[in-house]
Coordinates of C-alpha atoms (C1' of nucleotides) in Angstrom, one line a residue:
Chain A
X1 CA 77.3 81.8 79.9
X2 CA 74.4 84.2 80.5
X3 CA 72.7 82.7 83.5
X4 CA 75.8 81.7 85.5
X5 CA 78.8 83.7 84.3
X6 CA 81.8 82.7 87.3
X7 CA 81.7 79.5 87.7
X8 CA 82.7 79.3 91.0
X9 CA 81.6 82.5 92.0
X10 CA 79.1 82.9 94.9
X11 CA 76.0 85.1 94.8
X12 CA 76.6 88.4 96.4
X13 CA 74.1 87.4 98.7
X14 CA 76.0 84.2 99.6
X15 CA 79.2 86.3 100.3
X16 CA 77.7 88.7 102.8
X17 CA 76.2 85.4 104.7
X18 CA 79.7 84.0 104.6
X19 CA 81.4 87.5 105.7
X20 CA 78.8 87.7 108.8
X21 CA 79.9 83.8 109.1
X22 CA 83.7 84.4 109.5
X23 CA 83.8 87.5 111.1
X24 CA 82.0 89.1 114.0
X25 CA 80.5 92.8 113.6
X26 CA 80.1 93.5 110.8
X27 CA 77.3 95.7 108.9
X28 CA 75.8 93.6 105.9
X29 CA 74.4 96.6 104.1
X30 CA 77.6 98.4 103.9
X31 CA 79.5 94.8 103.2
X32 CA 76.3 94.9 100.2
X33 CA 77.2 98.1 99.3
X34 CA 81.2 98.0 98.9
X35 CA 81.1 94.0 97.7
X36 CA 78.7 94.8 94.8
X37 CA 81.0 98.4 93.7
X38 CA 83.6 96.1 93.4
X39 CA 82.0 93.2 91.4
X40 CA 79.8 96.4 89.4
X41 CA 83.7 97.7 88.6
X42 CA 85.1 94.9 87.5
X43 CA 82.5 93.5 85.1
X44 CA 82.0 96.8 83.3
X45 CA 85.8 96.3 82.5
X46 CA 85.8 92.9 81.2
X47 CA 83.1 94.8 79.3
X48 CA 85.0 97.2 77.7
X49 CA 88.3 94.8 77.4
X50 CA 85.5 93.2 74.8
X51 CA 84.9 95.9 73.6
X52 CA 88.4 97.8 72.8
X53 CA 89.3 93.9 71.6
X54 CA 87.2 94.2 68.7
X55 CA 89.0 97.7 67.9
X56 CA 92.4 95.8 67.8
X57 CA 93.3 97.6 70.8
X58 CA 94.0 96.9 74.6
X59 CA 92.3 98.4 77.3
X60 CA 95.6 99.8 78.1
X61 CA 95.9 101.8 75.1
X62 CA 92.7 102.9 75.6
X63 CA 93.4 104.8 78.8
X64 CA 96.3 106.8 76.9
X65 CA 94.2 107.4 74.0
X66 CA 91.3 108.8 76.6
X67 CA 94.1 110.9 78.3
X68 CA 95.3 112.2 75.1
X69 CA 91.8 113.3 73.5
X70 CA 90.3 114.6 76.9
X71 CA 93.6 116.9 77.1
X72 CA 91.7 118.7 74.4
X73 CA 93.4 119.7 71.3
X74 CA 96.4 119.4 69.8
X75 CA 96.1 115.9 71.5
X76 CA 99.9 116.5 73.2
X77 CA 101.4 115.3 76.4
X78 CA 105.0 114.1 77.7
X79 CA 105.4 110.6 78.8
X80 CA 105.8 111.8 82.5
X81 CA 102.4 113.5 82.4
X82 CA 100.4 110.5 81.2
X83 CA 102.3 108.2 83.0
X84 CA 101.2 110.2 86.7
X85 CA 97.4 110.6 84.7
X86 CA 97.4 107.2 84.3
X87 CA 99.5 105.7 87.5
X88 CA 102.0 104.0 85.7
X89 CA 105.9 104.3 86.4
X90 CA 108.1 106.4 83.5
X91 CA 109.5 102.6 82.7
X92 CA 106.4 101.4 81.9
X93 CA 104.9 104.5 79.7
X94 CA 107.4 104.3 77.8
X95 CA 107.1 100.6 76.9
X96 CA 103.8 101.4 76.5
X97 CA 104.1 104.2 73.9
X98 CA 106.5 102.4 71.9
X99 CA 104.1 99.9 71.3
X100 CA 101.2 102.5 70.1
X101 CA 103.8 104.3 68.1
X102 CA 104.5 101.2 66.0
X103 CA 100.7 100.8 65.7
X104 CA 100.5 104.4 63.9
X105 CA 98.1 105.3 67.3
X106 CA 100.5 107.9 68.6
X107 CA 103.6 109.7 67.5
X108 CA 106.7 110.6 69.7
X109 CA 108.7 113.6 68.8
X110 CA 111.4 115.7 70.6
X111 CA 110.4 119.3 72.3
X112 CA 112.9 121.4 69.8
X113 CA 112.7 124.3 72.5
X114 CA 113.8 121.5 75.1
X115 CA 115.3 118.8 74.0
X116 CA 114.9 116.3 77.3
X117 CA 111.1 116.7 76.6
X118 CA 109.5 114.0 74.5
X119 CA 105.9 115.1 73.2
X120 CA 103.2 112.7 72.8
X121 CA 100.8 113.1 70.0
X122 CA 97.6 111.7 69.1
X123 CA 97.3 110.6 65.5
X124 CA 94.2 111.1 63.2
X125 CA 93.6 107.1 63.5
X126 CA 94.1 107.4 67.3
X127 CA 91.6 109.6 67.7
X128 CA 89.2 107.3 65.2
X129 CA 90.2 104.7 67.6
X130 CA 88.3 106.0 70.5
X131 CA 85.8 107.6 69.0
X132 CA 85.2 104.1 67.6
X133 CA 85.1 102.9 71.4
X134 CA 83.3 105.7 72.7
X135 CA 80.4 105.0 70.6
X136 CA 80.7 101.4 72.0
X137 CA 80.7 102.3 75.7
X138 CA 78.4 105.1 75.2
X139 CA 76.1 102.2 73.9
X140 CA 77.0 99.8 76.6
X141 CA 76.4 102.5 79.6
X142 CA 73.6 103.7 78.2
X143 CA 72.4 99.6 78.6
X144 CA 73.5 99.4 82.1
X145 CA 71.8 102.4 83.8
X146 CA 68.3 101.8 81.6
X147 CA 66.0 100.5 84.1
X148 CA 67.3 103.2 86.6
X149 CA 64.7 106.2 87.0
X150 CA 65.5 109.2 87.0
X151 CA 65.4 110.0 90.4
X152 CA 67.6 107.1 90.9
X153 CA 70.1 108.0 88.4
X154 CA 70.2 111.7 90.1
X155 CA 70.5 110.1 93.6
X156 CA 73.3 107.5 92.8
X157 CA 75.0 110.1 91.0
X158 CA 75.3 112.2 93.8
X159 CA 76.0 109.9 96.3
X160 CA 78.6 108.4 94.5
X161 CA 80.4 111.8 93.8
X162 CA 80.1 112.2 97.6
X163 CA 81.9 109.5 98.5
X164 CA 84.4 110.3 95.9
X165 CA 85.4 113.1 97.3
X166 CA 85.6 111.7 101.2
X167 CA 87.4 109.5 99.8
X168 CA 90.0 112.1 97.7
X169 CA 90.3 115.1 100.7
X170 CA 90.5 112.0 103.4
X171 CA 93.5 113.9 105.3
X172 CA 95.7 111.5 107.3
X173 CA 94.4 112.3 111.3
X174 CA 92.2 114.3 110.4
X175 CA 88.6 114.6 110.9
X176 CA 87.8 111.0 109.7
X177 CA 90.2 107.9 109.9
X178 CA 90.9 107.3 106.2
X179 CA 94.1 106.7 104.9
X180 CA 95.8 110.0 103.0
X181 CA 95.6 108.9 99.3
X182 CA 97.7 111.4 97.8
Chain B
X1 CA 104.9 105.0 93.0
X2 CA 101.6 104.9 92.0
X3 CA 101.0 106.5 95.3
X4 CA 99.3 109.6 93.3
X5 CA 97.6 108.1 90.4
X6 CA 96.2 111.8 90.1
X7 CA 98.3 114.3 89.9
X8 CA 98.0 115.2 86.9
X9 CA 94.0 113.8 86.9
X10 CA 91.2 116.5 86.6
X11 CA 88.2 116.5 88.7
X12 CA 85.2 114.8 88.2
X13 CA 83.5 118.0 86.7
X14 CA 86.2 118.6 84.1
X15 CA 86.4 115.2 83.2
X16 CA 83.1 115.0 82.2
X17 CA 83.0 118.5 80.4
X18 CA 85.9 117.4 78.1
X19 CA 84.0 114.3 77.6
X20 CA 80.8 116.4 76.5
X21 CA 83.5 118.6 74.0
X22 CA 85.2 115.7 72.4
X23 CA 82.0 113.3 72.2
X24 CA 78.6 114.5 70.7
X25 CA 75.6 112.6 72.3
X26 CA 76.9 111.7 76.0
X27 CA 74.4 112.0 78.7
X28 CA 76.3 113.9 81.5
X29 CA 74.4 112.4 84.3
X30 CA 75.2 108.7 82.7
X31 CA 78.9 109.6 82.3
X32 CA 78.9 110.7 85.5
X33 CA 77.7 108.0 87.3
X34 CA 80.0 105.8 85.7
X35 CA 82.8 108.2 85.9
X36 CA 82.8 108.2 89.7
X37 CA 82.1 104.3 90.5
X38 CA 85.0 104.0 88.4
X39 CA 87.5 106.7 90.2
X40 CA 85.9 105.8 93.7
X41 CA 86.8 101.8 93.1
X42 CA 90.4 102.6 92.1
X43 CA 90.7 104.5 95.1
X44 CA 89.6 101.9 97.5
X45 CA 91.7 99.3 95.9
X46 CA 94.5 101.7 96.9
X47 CA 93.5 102.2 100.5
X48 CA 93.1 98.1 100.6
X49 CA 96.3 98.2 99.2
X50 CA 98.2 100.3 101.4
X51 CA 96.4 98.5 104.5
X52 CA 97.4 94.8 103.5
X53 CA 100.7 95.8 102.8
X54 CA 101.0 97.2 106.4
X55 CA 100.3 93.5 107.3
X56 CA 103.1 92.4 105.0
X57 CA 100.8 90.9 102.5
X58 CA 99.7 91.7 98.7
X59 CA 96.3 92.4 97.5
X60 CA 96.7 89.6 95.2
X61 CA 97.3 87.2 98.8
X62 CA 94.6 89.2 100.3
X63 CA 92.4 87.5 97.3
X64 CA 93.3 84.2 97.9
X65 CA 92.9 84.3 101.7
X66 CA 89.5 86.0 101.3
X67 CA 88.8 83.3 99.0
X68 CA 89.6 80.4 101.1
X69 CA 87.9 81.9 104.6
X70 CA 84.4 82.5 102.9
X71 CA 84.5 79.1 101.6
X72 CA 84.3 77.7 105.1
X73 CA 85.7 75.4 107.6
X74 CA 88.0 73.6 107.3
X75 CA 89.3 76.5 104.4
X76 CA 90.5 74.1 101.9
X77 CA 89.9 74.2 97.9
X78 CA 91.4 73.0 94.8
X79 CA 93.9 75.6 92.6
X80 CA 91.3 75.3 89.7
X81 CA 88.8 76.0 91.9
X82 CA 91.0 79.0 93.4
X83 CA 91.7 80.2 90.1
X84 CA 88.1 80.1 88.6
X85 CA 86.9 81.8 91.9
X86 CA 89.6 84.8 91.6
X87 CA 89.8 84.8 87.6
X88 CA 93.4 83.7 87.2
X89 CA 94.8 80.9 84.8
X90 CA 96.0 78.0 86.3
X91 CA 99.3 78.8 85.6
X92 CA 99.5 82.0 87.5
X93 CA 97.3 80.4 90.6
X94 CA 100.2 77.9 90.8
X95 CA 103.0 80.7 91.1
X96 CA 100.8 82.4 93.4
X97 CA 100.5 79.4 95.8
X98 CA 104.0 79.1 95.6
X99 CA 104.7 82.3 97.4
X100 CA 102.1 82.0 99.5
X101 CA 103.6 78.4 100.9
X102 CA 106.8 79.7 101.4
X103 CA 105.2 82.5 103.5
X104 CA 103.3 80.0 105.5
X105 CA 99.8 81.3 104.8
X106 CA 98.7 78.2 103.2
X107 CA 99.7 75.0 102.8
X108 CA 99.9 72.5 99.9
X109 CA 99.7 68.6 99.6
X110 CA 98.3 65.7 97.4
X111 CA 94.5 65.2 97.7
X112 CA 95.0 61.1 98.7
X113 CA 91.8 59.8 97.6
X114 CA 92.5 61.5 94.3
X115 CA 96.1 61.7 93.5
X116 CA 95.7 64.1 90.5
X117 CA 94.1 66.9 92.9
X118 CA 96.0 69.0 95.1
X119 CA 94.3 70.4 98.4
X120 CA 95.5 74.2 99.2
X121 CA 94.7 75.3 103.0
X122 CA 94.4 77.9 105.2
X123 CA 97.4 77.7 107.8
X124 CA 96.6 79.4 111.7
X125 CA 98.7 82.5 110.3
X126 CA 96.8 83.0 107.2
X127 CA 93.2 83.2 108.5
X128 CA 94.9 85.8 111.5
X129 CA 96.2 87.6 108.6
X130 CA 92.7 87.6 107.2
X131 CA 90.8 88.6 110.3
X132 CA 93.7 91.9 110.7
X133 CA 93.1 92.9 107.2
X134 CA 89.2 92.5 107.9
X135 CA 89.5 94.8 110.8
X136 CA 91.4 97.2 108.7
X137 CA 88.9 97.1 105.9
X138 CA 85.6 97.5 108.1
X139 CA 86.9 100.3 109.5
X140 CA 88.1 101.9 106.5
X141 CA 84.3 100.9 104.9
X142 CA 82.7 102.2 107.8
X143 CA 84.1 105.6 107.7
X144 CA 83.6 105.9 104.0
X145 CA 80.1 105.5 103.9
X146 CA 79.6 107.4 107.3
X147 CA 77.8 110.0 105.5
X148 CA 75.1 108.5 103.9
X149 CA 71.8 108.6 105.5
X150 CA 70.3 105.0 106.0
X151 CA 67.7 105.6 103.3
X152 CA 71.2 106.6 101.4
X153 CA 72.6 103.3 102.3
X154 CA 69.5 101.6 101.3
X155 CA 69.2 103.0 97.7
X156 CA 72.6 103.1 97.3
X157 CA 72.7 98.9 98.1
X158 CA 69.3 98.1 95.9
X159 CA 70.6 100.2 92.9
X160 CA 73.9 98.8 92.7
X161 CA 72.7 95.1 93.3
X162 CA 70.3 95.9 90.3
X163 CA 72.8 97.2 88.4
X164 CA 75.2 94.1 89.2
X165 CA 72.2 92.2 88.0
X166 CA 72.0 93.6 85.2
X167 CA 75.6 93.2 83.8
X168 CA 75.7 89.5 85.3
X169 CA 72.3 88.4 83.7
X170 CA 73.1 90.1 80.3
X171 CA 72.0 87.6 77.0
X172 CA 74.0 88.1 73.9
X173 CA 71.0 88.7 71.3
X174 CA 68.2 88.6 74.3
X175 CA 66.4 91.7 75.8
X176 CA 69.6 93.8 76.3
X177 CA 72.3 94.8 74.0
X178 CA 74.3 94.0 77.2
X179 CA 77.4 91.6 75.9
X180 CA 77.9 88.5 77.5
X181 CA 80.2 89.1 79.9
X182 CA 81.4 85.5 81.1
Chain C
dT1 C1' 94.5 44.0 81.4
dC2 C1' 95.4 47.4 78.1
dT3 C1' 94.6 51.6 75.8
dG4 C1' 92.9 56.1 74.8
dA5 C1' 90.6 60.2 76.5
dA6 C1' 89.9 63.6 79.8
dG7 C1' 91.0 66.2 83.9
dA8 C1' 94.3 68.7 87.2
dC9 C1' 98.2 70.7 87.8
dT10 C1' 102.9 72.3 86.4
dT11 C1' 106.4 74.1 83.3
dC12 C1' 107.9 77.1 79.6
dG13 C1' 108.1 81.3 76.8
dA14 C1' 106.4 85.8 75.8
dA15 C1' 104.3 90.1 77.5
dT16 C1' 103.8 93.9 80.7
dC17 C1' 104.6 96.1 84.9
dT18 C1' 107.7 98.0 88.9
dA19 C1' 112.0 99.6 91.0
dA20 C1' 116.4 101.2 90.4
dA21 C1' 120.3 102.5 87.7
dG22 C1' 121.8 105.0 83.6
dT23 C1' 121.8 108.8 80.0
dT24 C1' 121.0 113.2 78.2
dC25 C1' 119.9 117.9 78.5
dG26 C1' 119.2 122.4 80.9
dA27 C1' 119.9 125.7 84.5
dA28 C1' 122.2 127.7 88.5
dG29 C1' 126.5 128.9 91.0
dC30 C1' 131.5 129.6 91.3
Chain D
dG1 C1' 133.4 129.0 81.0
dC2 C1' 133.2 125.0 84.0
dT3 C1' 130.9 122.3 87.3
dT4 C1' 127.2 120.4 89.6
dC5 C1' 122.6 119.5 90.4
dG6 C1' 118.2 118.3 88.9
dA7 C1' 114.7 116.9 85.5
dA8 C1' 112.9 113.8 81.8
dC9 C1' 113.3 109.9 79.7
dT10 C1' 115.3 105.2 78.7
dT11 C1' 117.4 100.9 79.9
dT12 C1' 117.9 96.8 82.8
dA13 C1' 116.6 93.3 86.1
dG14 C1' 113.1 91.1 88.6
dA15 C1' 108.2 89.9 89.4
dT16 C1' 103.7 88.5 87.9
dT17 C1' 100.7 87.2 84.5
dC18 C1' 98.7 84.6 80.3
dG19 C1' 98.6 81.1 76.7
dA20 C1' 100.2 76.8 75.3
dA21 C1' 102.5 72.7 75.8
dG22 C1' 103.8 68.9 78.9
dT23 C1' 103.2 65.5 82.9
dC24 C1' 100.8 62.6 85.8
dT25 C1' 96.5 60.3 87.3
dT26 C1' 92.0 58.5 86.7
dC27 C1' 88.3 56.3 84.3
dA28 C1' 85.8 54.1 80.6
dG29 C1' 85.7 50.8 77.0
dA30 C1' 87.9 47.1 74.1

DNA sequence: TCTGAAGACTTCGAATCTAAAGTTCGAAGC
DNA sequence: GCTTCGAACTTTAGATTCGAAGTCTTCAGA
């Protein structure tokens, strides 16, 4: 359980030797650097999948309540505006919402001054909800970043937001090769 | 769709200032860390995305072909052992397979020495599939990090292996308040 | 040999997501 | 005023997943 958590999971180190293996030219520190954000990304969500679990709620209804409470109060949005925050077709937000609406965690009203608009709001035991998580995750970050210095923490911060935005004004031809992403 | 997961998405510097207004006691530079490794992975998995697909293949084939090349010649493993290594039930591995047979990227038959197993393997057109989407990849990773500084690069590798650590080695009830995450 | 237990895979049903078609409402033009 | 277009949301159909039940094979013990 602690010592060996996938089962048939290879070490990271492992993986890059079997990456240099199978295919010719390629940088093991960059293969380090994008294998381990990957496996770092996925285990802090089974992390907080635990974690909402114990809340009664999915980690999917924790992204709408985060979308709701960081749109700052009154805690409103339409369907169409959380569905592009959170990447999720129309069809699928409002499956999503029907569910949290049944579980008191949202309400859904019509927009009187526009009656095609459907407005989204947070309830008081939604927003209990993720304060309840945030105090877990806060916890649980908190956790993972404690043996970092503080020089560390200030450099990986930094780097990381770099490469965010590389990543986010990538222009399609453009002055690097990556892919347009919007 | 999901093509702009962000329209509606603030930057990184809002985020974390609605974060600091809605949540007493959040360390900035913590949520910021974890704020970006999470935006920055969602965006590469769509660039992987968007550069299988140009091969005519999913990310969830992508994972099983991955899987199979890095476990070396000859390329063959069990579905349990597929599953375990790519965190699927059975059930769903099976399904997957299934596709994947029909499209001739792996094949399927009776282990004969053990009639309950079932042997899955690489076909000629799967492993070229792999090595195109490799060549995508590197170059997309390449160009990402092509603006760190090798003493970047080298931080950036030892801190995030650390942190993997970390999160892997986690004891329920031991030094950490880490959860067990397996 | 026979029988029961365990293992490996598949099948079935429910849940959730996407893509596309459908519905309702509002606004612009004739 | 009527019509048409577009926007916002919902509904429907298909795909993928998980959890649980089912099937088949192997192995150990009576």
């Amino acid at each position: 359980m602690g010592d060996t958590p996938d089962v048939g999971e290879p070490t990271l180190e492992e993986q890059i030797a079997a990456y240099q293996r199978e295919f010719q030219g390629l940088d093991p520190q960059v293969e380090k650097i994008v294998s381990a954000l990957s496996r770092l990304n996925r285990r802090m969500n089974v992390a907080y999948g635990r974690q909402t679990a114990e809340l009664g709620i999915s980690n999917a209804e924790w992204e709408v309540l985060k979308a709701l409470v960081l749109s700052g109060a009154p805690y409103r949005m339409g369907p169409s505006d959380l569905a592009k925050r959170l990447g999720l077709t129309p069809a699928a937000m409002t499956h999503r919402i029907d569910r949290m609406v049944t579980e008191g965690l949202v309400t859904r009203e019509r927009d009187e001054s526009n009656r095609v608009r459907v407005i989204i709001e947070l309830t008081t035991d939604g927003r209990e909800k993720w304060l309840e998580a945030m105090r877990l995750a806060s916890v649980f970050e908190e956790d993972l970043l404690q043996d970092l210095t503080p020089a560390e923490r200030a450099v990986l911060g930094e780097v990381l937001t770099r490469l965010l935005r590389r990543v986010e004004h990538a222009q399609p031809d453009a002055g690097g090769r990556l892919s347009d992403l919007e």
